[in-house]
Short mmCIF file of C-alpha atoms in Angstrom, two decimals:
data_model
loop_
_atom_site.label_atom_id
_atom_site.label_comp_id
_atom_site.label_asym_id
_atom_site.label_seq_id
_atom_site.Cartn_x
_atom_site.Cartn_y
_atom_site.Cartn_z
CA MET J 1 -21.02 61.99 -25.76
CA ILE J 2 -24.48 60.64 -24.99
CA ASN J 3 -27.13 61.38 -27.64
CA SER J 4 -30.88 61.67 -27.04
CA ASP J 5 -31.65 58.06 -28.09
CA GLU J 6 -29.10 56.74 -25.64
CA GLN J 7 -30.30 59.07 -22.88
CA LYS J 8 -33.90 57.91 -23.43
CA LEU J 9 -32.75 54.36 -22.69
CA TYR J 10 -30.82 55.38 -19.56
CA ASP J 11 -33.86 57.25 -18.26
CA ILE J 12 -35.93 54.06 -18.62
CA LEU J 13 -33.27 51.85 -17.01
CA ASN J 14 -32.99 54.27 -14.10
CA LYS J 15 -36.79 54.34 -13.71
CA LEU J 16 -36.77 50.53 -13.55
CA ALA J 17 -33.89 50.58 -11.00
CA ILE J 18 -31.72 48.62 -13.42
CA LYS J 19 -28.03 49.02 -12.67
CA TYR J 20 -25.59 49.14 -15.55
CA VAL J 21 -22.01 50.08 -16.31
CA ARG J 22 -21.32 52.14 -19.45
CA TYR J 23 -18.17 51.83 -21.55
CA GLU J 24 -17.50 54.33 -24.32
CA HIS J 25 -15.48 53.23 -27.37
CA GLU J 26 -14.96 53.84 -31.06
CA PRO J 27 -17.84 52.77 -33.35
CA VAL J 28 -18.07 49.00 -33.91
CA TYR J 29 -20.38 47.25 -36.36
CA THR J 30 -19.64 43.56 -35.77
CA VAL J 31 -18.79 41.17 -32.96
CA GLU J 32 -15.33 40.79 -34.50
CA GLU J 33 -14.71 44.55 -34.37
CA ALA J 34 -15.89 44.64 -30.76
CA ASP J 35 -13.47 41.83 -29.90
CA ASN J 36 -10.61 43.96 -31.23
CA LEU J 37 -11.36 46.99 -29.06
CA ASP J 38 -8.52 48.03 -26.81
CA ILE J 39 -10.78 48.06 -23.75
CA ASP J 40 -11.57 45.42 -21.15
CA ILE J 41 -15.33 45.01 -20.80
CA PRO J 42 -16.09 42.20 -18.33
CA GLY J 43 -19.02 39.83 -18.80
CA GLN J 44 -20.67 37.93 -21.64
CA HIS J 45 -20.60 39.78 -24.92
CA CYS J 46 -23.72 39.20 -26.98
CA LYS J 47 -24.75 39.31 -30.58
CA ASN J 48 -28.13 40.52 -31.75
CA LEU J 49 -29.69 39.49 -35.05
CA PHE J 50 -32.78 41.14 -36.49
CA LEU J 51 -34.63 38.60 -38.62
CA ARG J 52 -37.86 38.27 -40.57
CA ASN J 53 -39.91 35.34 -41.76
CA LYS J 54 -40.35 34.51 -45.46
CA LYS J 55 -43.54 36.58 -45.80
CA GLY J 56 -41.95 39.53 -44.00
CA ASN J 57 -44.88 39.86 -41.61
CA ILE J 58 -43.15 38.56 -38.47
CA HIS J 59 -39.89 39.94 -37.08
CA TYR J 60 -37.54 38.44 -34.52
CA LEU J 61 -34.70 39.77 -32.41
CA VAL J 62 -32.23 36.99 -31.59
CA ILE J 63 -30.04 37.60 -28.53
CA ALA J 64 -27.18 35.12 -28.22
CA CYS J 65 -23.69 34.61 -26.85
CA SER J 66 -21.32 36.45 -29.17
CA LYS J 67 -19.41 33.33 -30.28
CA LYS J 68 -22.48 31.16 -30.89
CA HIS J 69 -23.27 30.20 -34.48
CA ILE J 70 -26.94 30.73 -35.30
CA ASP J 71 -28.18 28.33 -37.99
CA LEU J 72 -31.19 30.11 -39.52
CA LYS J 73 -32.64 26.91 -41.03
CA LEU J 74 -32.47 25.12 -37.70
CA LEU J 75 -33.87 28.14 -35.88
CA SER J 76 -36.75 28.33 -38.39
CA LYS J 77 -37.69 24.76 -37.51
CA GLN J 78 -37.22 25.32 -33.78
CA ILE J 79 -39.68 28.23 -33.70
CA ALA J 80 -41.93 26.90 -36.50
CA SER J 81 -41.40 29.92 -38.72
CA SER J 82 -40.81 29.70 -42.45
CA GLY J 83 -37.64 30.86 -44.13
CA LEU J 84 -35.88 33.13 -41.66
CA SER J 85 -33.54 35.71 -43.15
CA PHE J 86 -31.90 38.94 -42.09
CA ALA J 87 -34.26 41.90 -42.16
CA SER J 88 -33.25 45.01 -44.09
CA GLU J 89 -31.87 48.11 -42.43
CA GLU J 90 -35.14 49.84 -43.35
CA ARG J 91 -37.09 47.25 -41.35
CA LEU J 92 -34.59 47.52 -38.49
CA ASN J 93 -35.21 51.24 -38.35
CA LYS J 94 -38.99 50.88 -38.71
CA TYR J 95 -39.43 48.31 -35.93
CA LEU J 96 -36.58 49.05 -33.52
CA GLY J 97 -35.54 52.58 -34.47
CA LEU J 98 -31.95 51.39 -34.92
CA LYS J 99 -29.21 51.44 -37.53
CA ALA J 100 -27.03 48.51 -38.58
CA GLY J 101 -24.24 48.04 -36.08
CA ALA J 102 -26.36 49.15 -33.13
CA VAL J 103 -28.82 46.24 -32.95
CA SER J 104 -29.73 45.71 -29.32
CA PRO J 105 -32.59 44.49 -27.14
CA PHE J 106 -32.90 48.08 -25.96
CA GLY J 107 -34.26 49.02 -29.38
CA LEU J 108 -37.49 47.44 -28.14
CA ILE J 109 -38.32 50.81 -26.56
CA ASN J 110 -39.09 51.96 -30.11
CA ASP J 111 -41.37 48.97 -30.85
CA MET J 112 -44.48 50.66 -29.51
CA GLU J 113 -46.80 48.01 -30.99
CA ARG J 114 -44.71 45.18 -29.51
CA GLN J 115 -44.49 43.40 -32.86
CA VAL J 116 -40.95 42.03 -32.52
CA ILE J 117 -40.63 38.58 -30.94
CA VAL J 118 -37.48 38.21 -28.85
CA LEU J 119 -35.56 34.92 -29.03
CA ILE J 120 -33.08 34.53 -26.16
CA ASP J 121 -30.21 32.06 -26.14
CA LYS J 122 -30.86 29.99 -22.99
CA ASP J 123 -27.08 29.89 -22.40
CA LEU J 124 -27.30 33.57 -21.41
CA THR J 125 -29.58 32.89 -18.45
CA ASP J 126 -26.76 31.85 -16.14
CA LYS J 127 -24.45 34.76 -16.97
CA ASP J 128 -23.81 37.34 -14.27
CA THR J 129 -23.22 40.20 -16.70
CA VAL J 130 -24.38 40.56 -20.30
CA ASN J 131 -23.20 43.35 -22.62
CA PHE J 132 -25.07 45.25 -25.32
CA HIS J 133 -24.97 48.47 -27.27
CA PRO J 134 -27.27 51.09 -25.71
CA ASN J 135 -28.93 51.80 -29.11
CA VAL J 136 -25.68 53.32 -30.42
CA ASN J 137 -22.51 51.53 -31.51
CA THR J 138 -20.12 53.90 -29.72
CA ALA J 139 -20.80 52.49 -26.27
CA THR J 140 -21.50 49.20 -24.51
CA ILE J 141 -23.41 48.67 -21.30
CA GLY J 142 -23.13 45.72 -18.96
CA LEU J 143 -26.03 44.63 -16.77
CA SER J 144 -27.21 41.47 -15.08
CA TYR J 145 -29.11 38.90 -17.13
CA ALA J 146 -31.97 39.20 -14.61
CA ASP J 147 -32.17 42.94 -15.31
CA LEU J 148 -32.17 42.33 -19.07
CA GLU J 149 -35.12 39.98 -18.64
CA LYS J 150 -36.80 42.51 -16.34
CA PHE J 151 -36.46 45.15 -19.09
CA ILE J 152 -37.93 42.85 -21.77
CA LYS J 153 -40.85 41.84 -19.53
CA TRP J 154 -41.46 45.49 -18.64
CA HIS J 155 -41.68 46.43 -22.30
CA GLY J 156 -44.09 43.58 -23.01
CA ASN J 157 -42.69 41.97 -26.14
CA LYS J 158 -43.25 38.23 -26.45
CA PHE J 159 -40.05 36.30 -25.79
CA LEU J 160 -38.93 32.69 -26.08
CA TYR J 161 -35.79 30.79 -25.11
CA ILE J 162 -33.86 29.04 -27.85
#
């Protein structure tokens, strides 16, 4: 069943003429749980990490290939940000309107002040289809990488390739 948060996203994607395929499944909270689903979802599965800097005044959404290891110390140096760590669930809800297990670039629709900086794994740019939760962890949607980038640009958050 599609809830109002999920429907809000689909309304935006439809308005932007972004095509997607929706797959419903049991709730999953981690990449490992998603890998164990008894459903074939084609395309590149992605992981999304919501991070903060040491002071807690800058927040980042990392979008990467699901199997890629993200070294937070190395990433801190790469983006010249001090002491990256995982942000709390309270911060996740405040900035992206999401709960743990449903972290997704589509949570940006709730970042009205465009405070979250998006860090995109450059290895995703050549993928035909990328998969994400549609702001809930009971479904996955697949869309083209170009359409993902179109969505992020439309929303207006700053983004960088890593």
